[in-house]
Short mmCIF file of C-alpha atoms in Angstrom, two decimals:
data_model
loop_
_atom_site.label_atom_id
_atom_site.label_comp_id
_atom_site.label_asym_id
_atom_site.label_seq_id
_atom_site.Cartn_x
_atom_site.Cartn_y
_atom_site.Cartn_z
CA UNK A 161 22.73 21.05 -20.79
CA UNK A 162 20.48 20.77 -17.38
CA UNK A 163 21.34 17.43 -15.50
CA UNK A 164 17.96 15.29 -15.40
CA UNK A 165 16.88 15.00 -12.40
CA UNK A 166 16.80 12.13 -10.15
CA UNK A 167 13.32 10.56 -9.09
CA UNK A 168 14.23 11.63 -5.56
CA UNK A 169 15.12 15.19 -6.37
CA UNK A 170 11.58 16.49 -6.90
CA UNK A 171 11.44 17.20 -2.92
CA UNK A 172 13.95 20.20 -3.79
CA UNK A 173 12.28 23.17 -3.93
CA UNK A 174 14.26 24.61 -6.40
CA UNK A 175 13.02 22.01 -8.87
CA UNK A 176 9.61 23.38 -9.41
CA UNK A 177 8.45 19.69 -9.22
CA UNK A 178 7.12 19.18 -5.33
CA UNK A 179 4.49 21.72 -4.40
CA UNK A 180 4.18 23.46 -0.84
CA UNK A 181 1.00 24.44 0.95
CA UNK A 182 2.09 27.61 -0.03
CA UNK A 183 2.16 26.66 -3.75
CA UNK A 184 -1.94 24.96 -3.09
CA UNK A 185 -4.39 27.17 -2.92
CA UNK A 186 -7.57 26.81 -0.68
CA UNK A 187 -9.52 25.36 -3.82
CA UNK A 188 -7.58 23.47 -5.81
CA UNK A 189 -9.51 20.56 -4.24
CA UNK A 190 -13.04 20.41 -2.61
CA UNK A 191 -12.26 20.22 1.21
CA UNK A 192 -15.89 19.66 2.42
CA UNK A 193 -16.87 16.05 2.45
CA UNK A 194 -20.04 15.00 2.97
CA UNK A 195 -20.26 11.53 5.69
CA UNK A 196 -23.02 10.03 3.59
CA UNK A 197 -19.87 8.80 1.74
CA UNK A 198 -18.83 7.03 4.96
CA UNK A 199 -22.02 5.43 6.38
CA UNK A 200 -24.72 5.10 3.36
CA UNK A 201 -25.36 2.00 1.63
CA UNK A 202 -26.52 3.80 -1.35
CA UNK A 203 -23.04 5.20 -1.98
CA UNK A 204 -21.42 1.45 -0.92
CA UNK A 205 -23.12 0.36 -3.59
CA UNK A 206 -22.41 2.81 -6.28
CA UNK A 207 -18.58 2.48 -5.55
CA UNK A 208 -19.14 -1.34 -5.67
CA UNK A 209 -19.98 -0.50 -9.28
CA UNK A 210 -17.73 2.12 -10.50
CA UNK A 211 -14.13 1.53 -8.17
CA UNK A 212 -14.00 -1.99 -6.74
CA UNK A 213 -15.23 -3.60 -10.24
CA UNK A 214 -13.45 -1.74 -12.56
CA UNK A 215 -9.90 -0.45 -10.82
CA UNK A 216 -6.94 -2.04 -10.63
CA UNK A 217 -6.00 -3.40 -7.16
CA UNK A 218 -2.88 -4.83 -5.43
CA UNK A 219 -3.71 -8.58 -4.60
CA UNK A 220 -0.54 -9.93 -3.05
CA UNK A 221 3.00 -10.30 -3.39
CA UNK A 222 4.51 -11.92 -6.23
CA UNK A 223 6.69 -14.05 -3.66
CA UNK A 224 3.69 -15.59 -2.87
CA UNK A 225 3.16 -17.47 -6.31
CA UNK A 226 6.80 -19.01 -6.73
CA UNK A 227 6.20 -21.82 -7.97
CA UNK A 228 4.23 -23.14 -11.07
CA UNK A 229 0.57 -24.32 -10.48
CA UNK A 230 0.65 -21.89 -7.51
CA UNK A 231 -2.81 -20.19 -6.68
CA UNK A 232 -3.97 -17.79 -4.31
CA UNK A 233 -7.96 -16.59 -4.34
CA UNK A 234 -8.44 -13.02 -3.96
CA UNK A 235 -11.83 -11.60 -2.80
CA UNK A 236 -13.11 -8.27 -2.61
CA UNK A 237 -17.13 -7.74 -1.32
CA UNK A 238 -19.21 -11.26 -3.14
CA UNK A 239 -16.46 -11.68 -5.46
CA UNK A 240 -13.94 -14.06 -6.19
CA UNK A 241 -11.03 -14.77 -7.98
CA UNK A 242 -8.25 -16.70 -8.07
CA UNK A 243 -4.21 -15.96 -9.45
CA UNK A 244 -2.30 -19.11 -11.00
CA UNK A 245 1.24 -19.16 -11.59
CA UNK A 246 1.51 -20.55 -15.28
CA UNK A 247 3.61 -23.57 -16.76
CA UNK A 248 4.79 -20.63 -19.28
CA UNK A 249 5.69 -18.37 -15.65
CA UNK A 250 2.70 -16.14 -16.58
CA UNK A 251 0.69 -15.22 -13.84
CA UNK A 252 -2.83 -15.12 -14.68
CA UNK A 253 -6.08 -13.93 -12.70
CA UNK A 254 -9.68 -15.61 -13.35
CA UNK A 255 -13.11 -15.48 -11.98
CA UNK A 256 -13.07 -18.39 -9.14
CA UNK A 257 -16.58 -20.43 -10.62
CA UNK A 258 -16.40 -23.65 -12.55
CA UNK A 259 -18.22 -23.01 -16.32
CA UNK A 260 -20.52 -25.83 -15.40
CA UNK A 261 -22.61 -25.28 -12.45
CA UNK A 262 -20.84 -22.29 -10.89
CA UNK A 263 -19.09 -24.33 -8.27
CA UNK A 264 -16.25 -22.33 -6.52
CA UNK A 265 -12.67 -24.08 -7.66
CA UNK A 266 -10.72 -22.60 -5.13
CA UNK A 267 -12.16 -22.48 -1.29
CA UNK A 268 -8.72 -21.64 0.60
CA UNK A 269 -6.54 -19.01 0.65
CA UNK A 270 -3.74 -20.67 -1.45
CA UNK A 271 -2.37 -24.05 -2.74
CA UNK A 272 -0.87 -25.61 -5.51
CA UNK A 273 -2.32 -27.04 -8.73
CA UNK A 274 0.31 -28.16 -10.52
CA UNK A 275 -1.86 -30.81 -12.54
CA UNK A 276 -4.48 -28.26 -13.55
CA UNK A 277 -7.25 -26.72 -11.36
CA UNK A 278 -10.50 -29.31 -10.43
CA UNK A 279 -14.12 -28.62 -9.38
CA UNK A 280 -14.67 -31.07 -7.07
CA UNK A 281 -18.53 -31.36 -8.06
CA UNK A 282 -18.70 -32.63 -11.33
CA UNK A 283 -14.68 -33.26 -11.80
CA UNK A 284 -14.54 -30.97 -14.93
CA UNK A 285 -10.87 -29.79 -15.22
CA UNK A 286 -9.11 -26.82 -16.62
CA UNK A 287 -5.36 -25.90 -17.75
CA UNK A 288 -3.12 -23.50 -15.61
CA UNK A 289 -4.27 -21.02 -18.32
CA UNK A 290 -7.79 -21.54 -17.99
CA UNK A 291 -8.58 -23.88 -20.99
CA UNK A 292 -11.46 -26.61 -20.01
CA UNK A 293 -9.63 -29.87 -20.17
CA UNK A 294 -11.78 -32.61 -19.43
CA UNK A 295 -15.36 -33.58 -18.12
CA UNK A 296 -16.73 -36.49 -16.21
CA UNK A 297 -18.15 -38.64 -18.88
CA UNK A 298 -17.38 -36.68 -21.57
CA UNK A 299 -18.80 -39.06 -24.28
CA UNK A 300 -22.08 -38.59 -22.92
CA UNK A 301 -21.59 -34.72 -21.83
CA UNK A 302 -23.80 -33.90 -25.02
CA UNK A 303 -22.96 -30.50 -27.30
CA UNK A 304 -20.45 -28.88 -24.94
CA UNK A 305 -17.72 -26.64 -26.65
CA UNK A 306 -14.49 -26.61 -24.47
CA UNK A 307 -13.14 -23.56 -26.39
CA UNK A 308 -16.51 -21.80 -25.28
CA UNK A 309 -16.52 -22.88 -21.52
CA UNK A 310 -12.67 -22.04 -20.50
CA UNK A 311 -12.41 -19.93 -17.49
CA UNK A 312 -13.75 -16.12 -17.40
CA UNK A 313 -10.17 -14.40 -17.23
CA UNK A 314 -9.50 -10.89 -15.66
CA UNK A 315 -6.44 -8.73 -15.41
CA UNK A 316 -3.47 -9.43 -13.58
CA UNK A 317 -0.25 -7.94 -13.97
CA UNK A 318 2.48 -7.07 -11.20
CA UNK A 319 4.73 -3.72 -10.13
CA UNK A 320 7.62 -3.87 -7.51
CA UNK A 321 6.72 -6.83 -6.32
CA UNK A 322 3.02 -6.48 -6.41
CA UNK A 323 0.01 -8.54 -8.09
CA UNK A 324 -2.38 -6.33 -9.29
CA UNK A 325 -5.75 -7.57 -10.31
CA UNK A 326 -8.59 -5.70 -11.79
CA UNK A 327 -12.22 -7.48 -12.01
CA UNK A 328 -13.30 -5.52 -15.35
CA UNK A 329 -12.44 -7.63 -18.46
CA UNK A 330 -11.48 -4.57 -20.65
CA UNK A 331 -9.77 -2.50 -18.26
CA UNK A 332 -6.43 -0.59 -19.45
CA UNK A 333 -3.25 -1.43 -18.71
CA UNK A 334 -1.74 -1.31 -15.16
CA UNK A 335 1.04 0.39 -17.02
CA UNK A 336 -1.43 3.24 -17.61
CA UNK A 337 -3.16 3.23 -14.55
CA UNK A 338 -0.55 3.86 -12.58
CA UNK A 339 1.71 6.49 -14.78
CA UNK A 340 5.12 6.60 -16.13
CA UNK A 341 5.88 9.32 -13.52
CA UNK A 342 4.85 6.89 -10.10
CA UNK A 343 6.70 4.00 -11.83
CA UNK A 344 9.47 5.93 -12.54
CA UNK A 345 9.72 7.40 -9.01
CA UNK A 346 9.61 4.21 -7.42
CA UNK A 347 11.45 2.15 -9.17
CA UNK A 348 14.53 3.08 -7.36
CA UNK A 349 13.34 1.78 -4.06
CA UNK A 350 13.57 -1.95 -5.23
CA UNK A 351 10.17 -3.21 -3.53
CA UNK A 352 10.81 -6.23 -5.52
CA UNK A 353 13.58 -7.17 -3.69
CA UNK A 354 11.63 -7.05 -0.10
CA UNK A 355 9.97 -9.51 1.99
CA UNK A 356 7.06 -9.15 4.24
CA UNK A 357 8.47 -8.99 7.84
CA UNK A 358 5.05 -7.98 9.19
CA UNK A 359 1.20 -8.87 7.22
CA UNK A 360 -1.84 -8.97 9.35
CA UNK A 361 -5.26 -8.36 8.30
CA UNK A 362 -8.14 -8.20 10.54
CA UNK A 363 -12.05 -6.54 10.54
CA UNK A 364 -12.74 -2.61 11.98
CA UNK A 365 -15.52 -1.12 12.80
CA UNK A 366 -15.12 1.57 10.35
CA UNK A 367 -15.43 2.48 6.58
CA UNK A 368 -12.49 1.82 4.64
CA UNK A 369 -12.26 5.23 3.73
CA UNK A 370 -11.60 6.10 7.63
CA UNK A 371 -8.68 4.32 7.06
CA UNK A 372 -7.38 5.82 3.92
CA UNK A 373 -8.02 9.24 5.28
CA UNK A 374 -6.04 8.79 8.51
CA UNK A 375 -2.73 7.61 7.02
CA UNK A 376 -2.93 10.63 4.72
CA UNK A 377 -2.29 13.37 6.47
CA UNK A 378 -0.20 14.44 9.83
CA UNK A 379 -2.09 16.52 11.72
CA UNK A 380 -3.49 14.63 13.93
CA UNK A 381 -0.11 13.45 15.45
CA UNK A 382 -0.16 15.91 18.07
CA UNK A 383 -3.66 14.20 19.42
CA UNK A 384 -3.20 10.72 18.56
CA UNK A 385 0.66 10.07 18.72
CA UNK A 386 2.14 12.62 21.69
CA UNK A 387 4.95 10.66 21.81
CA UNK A 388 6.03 11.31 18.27
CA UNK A 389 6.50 14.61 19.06
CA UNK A 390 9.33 13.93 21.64
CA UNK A 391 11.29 12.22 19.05
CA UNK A 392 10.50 14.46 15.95
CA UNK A 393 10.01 17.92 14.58
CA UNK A 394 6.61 18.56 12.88
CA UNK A 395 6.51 21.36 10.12
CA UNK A 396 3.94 21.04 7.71
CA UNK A 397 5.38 24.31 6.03
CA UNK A 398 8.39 22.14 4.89
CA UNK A 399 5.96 18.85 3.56
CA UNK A 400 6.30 18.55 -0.27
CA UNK A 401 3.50 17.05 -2.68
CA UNK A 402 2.73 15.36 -6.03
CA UNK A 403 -0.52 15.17 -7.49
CA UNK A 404 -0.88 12.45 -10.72
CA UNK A 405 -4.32 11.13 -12.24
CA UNK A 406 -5.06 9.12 -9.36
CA UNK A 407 -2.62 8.83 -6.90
CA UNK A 408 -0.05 11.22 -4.94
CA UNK A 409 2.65 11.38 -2.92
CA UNK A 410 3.58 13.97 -0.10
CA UNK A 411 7.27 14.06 1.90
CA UNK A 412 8.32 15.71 5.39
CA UNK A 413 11.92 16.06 6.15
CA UNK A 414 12.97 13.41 9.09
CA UNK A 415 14.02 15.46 11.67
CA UNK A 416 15.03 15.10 15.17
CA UNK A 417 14.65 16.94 18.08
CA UNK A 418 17.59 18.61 19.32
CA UNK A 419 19.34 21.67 18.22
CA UNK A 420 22.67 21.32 19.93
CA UNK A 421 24.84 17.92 18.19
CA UNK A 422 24.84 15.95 21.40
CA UNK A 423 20.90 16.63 21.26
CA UNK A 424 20.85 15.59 17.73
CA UNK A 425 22.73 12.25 18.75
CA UNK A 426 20.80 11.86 21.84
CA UNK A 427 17.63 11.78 19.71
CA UNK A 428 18.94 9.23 16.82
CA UNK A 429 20.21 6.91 19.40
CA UNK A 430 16.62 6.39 20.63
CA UNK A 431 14.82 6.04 17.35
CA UNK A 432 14.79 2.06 16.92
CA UNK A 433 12.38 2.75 20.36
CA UNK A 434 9.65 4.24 17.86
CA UNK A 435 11.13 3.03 14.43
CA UNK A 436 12.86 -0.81 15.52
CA UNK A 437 13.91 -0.60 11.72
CA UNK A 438 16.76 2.04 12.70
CA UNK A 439 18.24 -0.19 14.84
CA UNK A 440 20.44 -1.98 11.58
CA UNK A 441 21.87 1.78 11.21
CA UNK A 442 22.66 2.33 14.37
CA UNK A 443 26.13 0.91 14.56
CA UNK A 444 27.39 2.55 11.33
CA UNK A 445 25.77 5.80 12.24
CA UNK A 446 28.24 5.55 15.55
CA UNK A 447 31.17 5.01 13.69
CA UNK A 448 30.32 8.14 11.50
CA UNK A 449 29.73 10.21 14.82
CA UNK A 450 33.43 8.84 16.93
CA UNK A 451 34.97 11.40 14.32
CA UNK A 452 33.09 14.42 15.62
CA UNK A 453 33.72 13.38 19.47
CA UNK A 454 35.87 15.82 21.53
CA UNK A 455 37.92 13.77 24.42
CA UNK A 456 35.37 14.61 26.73
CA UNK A 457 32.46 12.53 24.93
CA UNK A 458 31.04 15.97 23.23
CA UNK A 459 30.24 16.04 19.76
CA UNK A 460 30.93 19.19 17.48
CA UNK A 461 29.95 19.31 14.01
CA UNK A 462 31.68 21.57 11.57
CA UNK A 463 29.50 23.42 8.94
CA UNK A 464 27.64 21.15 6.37
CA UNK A 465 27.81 18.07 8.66
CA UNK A 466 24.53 17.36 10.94
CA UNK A 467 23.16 13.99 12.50
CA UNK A 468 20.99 13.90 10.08
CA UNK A 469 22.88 14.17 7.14
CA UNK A 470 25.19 11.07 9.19
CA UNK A 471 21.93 8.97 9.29
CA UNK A 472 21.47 9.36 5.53
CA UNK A 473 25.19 8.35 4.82
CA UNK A 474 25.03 5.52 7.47
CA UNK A 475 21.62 4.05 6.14
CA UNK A 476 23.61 4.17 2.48
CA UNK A 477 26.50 2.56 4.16
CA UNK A 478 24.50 -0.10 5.56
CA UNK A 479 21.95 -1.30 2.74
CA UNK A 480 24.85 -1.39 0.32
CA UNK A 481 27.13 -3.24 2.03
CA UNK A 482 23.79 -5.68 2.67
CA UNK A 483 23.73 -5.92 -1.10
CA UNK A 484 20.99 -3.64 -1.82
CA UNK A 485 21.64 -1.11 -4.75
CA UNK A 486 20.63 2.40 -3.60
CA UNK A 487 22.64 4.25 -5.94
CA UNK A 488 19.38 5.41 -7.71
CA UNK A 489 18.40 6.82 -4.48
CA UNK A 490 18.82 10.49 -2.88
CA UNK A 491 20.51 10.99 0.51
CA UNK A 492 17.02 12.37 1.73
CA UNK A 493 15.28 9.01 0.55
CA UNK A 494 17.95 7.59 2.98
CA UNK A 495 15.74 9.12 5.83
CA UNK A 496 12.56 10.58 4.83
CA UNK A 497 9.98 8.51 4.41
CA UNK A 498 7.54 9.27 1.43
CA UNK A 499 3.62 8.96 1.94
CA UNK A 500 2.72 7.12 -1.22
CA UNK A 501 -1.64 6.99 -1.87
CA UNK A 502 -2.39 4.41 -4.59
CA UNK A 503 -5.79 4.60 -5.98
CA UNK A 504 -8.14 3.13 -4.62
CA UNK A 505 -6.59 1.93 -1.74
CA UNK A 506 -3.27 1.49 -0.68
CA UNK A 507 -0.97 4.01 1.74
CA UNK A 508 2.67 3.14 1.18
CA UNK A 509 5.37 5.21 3.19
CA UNK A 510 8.09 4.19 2.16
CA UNK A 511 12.33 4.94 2.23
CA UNK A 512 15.78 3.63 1.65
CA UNK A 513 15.70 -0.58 2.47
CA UNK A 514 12.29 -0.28 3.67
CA UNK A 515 8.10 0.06 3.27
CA UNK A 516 5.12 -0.23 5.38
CA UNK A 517 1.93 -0.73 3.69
CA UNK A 518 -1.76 -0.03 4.83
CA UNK A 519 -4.69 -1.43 2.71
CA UNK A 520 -8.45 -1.44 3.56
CA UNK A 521 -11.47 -2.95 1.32
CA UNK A 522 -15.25 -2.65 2.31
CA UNK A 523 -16.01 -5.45 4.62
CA UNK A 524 -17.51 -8.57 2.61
CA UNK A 525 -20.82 -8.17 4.08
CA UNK A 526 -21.55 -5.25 2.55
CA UNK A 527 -21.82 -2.85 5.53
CA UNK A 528 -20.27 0.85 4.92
CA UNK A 529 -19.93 0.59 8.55
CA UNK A 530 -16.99 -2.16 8.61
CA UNK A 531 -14.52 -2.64 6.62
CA UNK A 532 -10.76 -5.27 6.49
CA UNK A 533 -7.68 -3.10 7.31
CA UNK A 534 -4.51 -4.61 5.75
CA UNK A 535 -0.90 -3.61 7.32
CA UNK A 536 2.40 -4.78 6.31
CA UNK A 537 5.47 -4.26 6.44
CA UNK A 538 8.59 -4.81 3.95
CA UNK A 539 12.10 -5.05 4.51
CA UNK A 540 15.41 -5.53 2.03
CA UNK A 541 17.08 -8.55 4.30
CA UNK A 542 20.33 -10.06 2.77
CA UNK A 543 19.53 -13.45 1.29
CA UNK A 544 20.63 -15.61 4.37
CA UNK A 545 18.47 -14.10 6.30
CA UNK A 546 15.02 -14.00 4.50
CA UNK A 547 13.81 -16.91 5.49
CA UNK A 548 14.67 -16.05 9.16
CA UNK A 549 12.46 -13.34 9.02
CA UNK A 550 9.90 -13.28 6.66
CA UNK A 551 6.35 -13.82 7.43
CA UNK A 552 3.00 -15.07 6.05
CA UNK A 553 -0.59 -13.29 6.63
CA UNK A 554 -2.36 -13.64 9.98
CA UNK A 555 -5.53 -13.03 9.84
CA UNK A 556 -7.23 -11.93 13.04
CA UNK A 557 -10.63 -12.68 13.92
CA UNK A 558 -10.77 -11.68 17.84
CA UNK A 559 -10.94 -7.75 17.80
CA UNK A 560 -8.47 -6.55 20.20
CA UNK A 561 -6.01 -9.61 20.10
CA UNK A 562 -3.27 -8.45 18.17
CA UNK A 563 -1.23 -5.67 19.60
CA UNK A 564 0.57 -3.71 16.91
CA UNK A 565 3.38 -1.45 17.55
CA UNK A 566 2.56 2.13 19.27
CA UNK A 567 1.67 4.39 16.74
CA UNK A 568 -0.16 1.68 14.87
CA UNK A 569 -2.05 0.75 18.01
CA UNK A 570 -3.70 4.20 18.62
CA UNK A 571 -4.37 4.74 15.17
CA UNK A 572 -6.25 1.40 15.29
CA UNK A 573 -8.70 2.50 18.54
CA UNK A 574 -9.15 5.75 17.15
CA UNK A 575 -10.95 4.72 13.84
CA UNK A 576 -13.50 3.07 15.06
CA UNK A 577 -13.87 6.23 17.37
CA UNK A 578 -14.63 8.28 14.38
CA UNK A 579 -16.88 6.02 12.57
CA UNK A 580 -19.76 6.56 15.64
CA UNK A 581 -19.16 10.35 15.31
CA UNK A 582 -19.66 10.33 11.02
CA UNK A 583 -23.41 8.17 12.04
CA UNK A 584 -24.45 11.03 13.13
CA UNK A 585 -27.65 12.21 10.70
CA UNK A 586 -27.54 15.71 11.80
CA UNK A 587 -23.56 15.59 10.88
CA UNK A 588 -23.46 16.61 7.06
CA UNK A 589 -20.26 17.07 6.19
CA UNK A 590 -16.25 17.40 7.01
CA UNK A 591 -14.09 20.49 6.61
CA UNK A 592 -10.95 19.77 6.09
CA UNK A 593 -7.59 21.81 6.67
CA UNK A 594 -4.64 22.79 4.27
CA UNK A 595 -2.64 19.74 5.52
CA UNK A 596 -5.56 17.56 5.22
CA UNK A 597 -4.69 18.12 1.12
CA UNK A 598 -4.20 14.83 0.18
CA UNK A 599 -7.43 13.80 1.58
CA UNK A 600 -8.99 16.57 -0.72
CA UNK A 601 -7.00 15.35 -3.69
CA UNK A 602 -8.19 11.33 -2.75
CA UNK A 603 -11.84 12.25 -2.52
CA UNK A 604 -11.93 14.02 -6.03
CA UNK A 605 -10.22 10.80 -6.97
CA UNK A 606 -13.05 9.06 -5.63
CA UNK A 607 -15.56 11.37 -6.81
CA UNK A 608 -14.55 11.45 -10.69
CA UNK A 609 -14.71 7.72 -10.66
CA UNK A 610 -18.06 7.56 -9.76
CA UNK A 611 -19.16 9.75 -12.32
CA UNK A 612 -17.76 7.24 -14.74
CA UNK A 613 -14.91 9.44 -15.53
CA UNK A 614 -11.92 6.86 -15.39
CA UNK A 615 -9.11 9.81 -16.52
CA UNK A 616 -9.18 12.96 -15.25
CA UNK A 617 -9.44 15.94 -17.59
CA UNK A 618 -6.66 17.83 -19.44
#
């Protein structure tokens, strides 16, 4: 009998699960993509219709509703809605507009309605789960069904920590949306069990779709992020992929520079300089590497054993004896991280203790041009420590004033960068390269939904 695989084994070649680029040919997905997509308000509006009304779409943290009567308003372009944490522990979504006059229930970004939610115009008051309670002078409110006025309900469900909402009324389950096989694969990582150690959400200058297609792909590392390069080895030969109904996931080994051991070392030593979260590792991973010391200080590694594979089993070390359970992981999800793409638009990389999330909507004002970028980041902390470290959302509203780490940083000026060059009317489309796959597989994502086609083919 064949041993099942693991959900982090499909990276092995030899499992005929992960595809290379050699395995992709040049047109399994369109790789010209035409900028009206980026800049017209024509095609704003027509994924207004068919994406941001009717897809399923990751609202919060379920940390962030603890308690019951809990609310938090979501709002994506002119619409809002609000998620209550039920007296039964249910979390449910509904449109945020009293069914009197329209009034808005819910102006902040979160509170607590314990008592039942109130429009402050007319005082008529509805149950945690939406049921019109009471109206100002009821006796005299005249032919008013309660059962026929309760709040307009939509979607909400949650996934590894996530609240998902979806504005269409009869959409299918999140279940379905996302797949057995992405649920199944990440699963093992435990999101649930994370806390936000980073959230920050500000306005760009670009379309949200700049955004998605930067953080999918790797090639522009050598322009935008030099200094990566001194640190790691980029091979887009050895990147793996997964392509589901609407989302994917691609993988690059985590390798240092260095062929020699002491190089190897050297360069592992100075990753919490570019990734701070190696820095809880580091200790363990020294231990692991006094065994292979020669008196002099040298290091020699016998056959089987490299720095990397002393990374995995330190990062395994670590997060277990913090109390996280990575048995369910492989040694490579110790180290690599995997590029996650969530329809319609969330980038997840994500590894062994840890996840850093990017999310960008259309800007509320309707311009193609602008857009909100979302980035967080998600840590497993031990319990004593949580509160210590975990962190609410900023939101920034003077361009320029946050400074996020390195990488992040350039990313963030170069967008903005790209979205003067796609204005260009005489600029008709992009061409993109083999590694720019996932960015072909995204944009016939995009491209089936708007033609109404919510499942992809057979």
């Amino acid at each position: 009998m064949t041993q099942a695989l693991r959900p982090g084994q499909w990276v092995d070649p030899e499992s005929g699960l992960g595809l290379g680029l050699s395995d992709l040919g040049s047109d399994t997905f369109n790789m010209s993509i035409s900028t009206d997509r980026y800049t017209s308000a024509a095609f704003a509006a027509a994924e207004r219709e068919h994406i941001w009304m009717r897809v399923w779409q990751i609202a919060g943290r379920v940390d962030e509703l603890p308690k019951v009567g809990d609310w938090k308003q979501y709002r994506i372009l002119d619409q809002s809605f609000i998620i209550v944490h039920g007296k039964d522990g249910k979390l449910r979504g509904f449109v945020n507009a009293c069914r009197h006059r329209g009034n808005m229930l819910c102006t902040g970004q979160t509170g607590n309605a314990k008592r039942g939610l109130l429009c402050q115009y007319h005082l008529w008051s509805y149950d945690l789960d939406g049921r019109l309670r009471g109206m100002l002078r009821e006796s005299l409110a005249g032919p008013i069904d309660k059962n026929e006025n309760s709040l307009l309900q939509v979607p909400v469900d949650t996934f590894a920590g996530f609240v998902f909402i979806n504005p269409d009324p009869d959409a299918r389950p999140l279940h379905e949306f996302l797949g057995p096989e992405v649920i199944e694969l990440l699963a093992p990582y435990r999101l649930d069990e994370m806390v936000a150690v980073m959230d920050v959400r500000e306005p760009l200058d670009c379309n949200w779709k700049v955004v998605m297609d930067a953080f999918e792909e790797g090639y522009h590392i050598n322009g935008i992020h030099p200094q990566l390069l001194s640190v790691l080895t980029i091979d887009p030969a050895t990147t793996r992929y997964r392509f589901f109904e609407n989302h994917c996931v691609a993988v690059a080994p985590f390798e240092v520079r260095g062929a020699s051991p002491d190089k190897q070392v050297d360069g592992i030593m100075d990753l919490p300089e570019t990734f701070p979260s190696t820095a809880a590792v580091i200790p363990r991973f020294q231990e692991l590497v006094s065994g292979y010391r020669g008196a002099d200080g040298s290091v020699d590694f016998p056959a089987g054993v490299t720095a990397r594979k002393l990374l995995q089993q330190a990062t395994r070390d670590t997060l277990t004896a913090m109390g996280l359970d990575v048995s369910g992981l492989t040694d490579d999800q110790m180290s690599d991280n995997q590029g996650w793409v969530l329809f319609p638009n969330y980038f997840m990389t994500v590894r062994a203790g840890e996840c850093h999330v990017i999310m960008a909507v259309p800007h509320p004002d309707g311009d193609p041009n602008r857009c909100l970028w979302h980035v967080s980041s998600y840590m497993f902390l031990p319990p004593e420590h949580r509160d210590a470290f975990s962190v609410e959302l900023t939101d920034i509203t003077e361009p320029g004033s946050y400074k996020y780490f390195e990488a992040l940083q350039q990313d963030y000026e170069q967008m903005p960068r790209q979205q003067l060059g796609l204005r260009n009317s005489r600029l008709r489309h992009l061409s993109l390269v083999n590694e720019e796959i996932v960015i072909g597989h995204y944009h016939s994502v995009i491209d089936r939904h708007l033609a109404g086609k919510t499942e992809a083919p057979q």
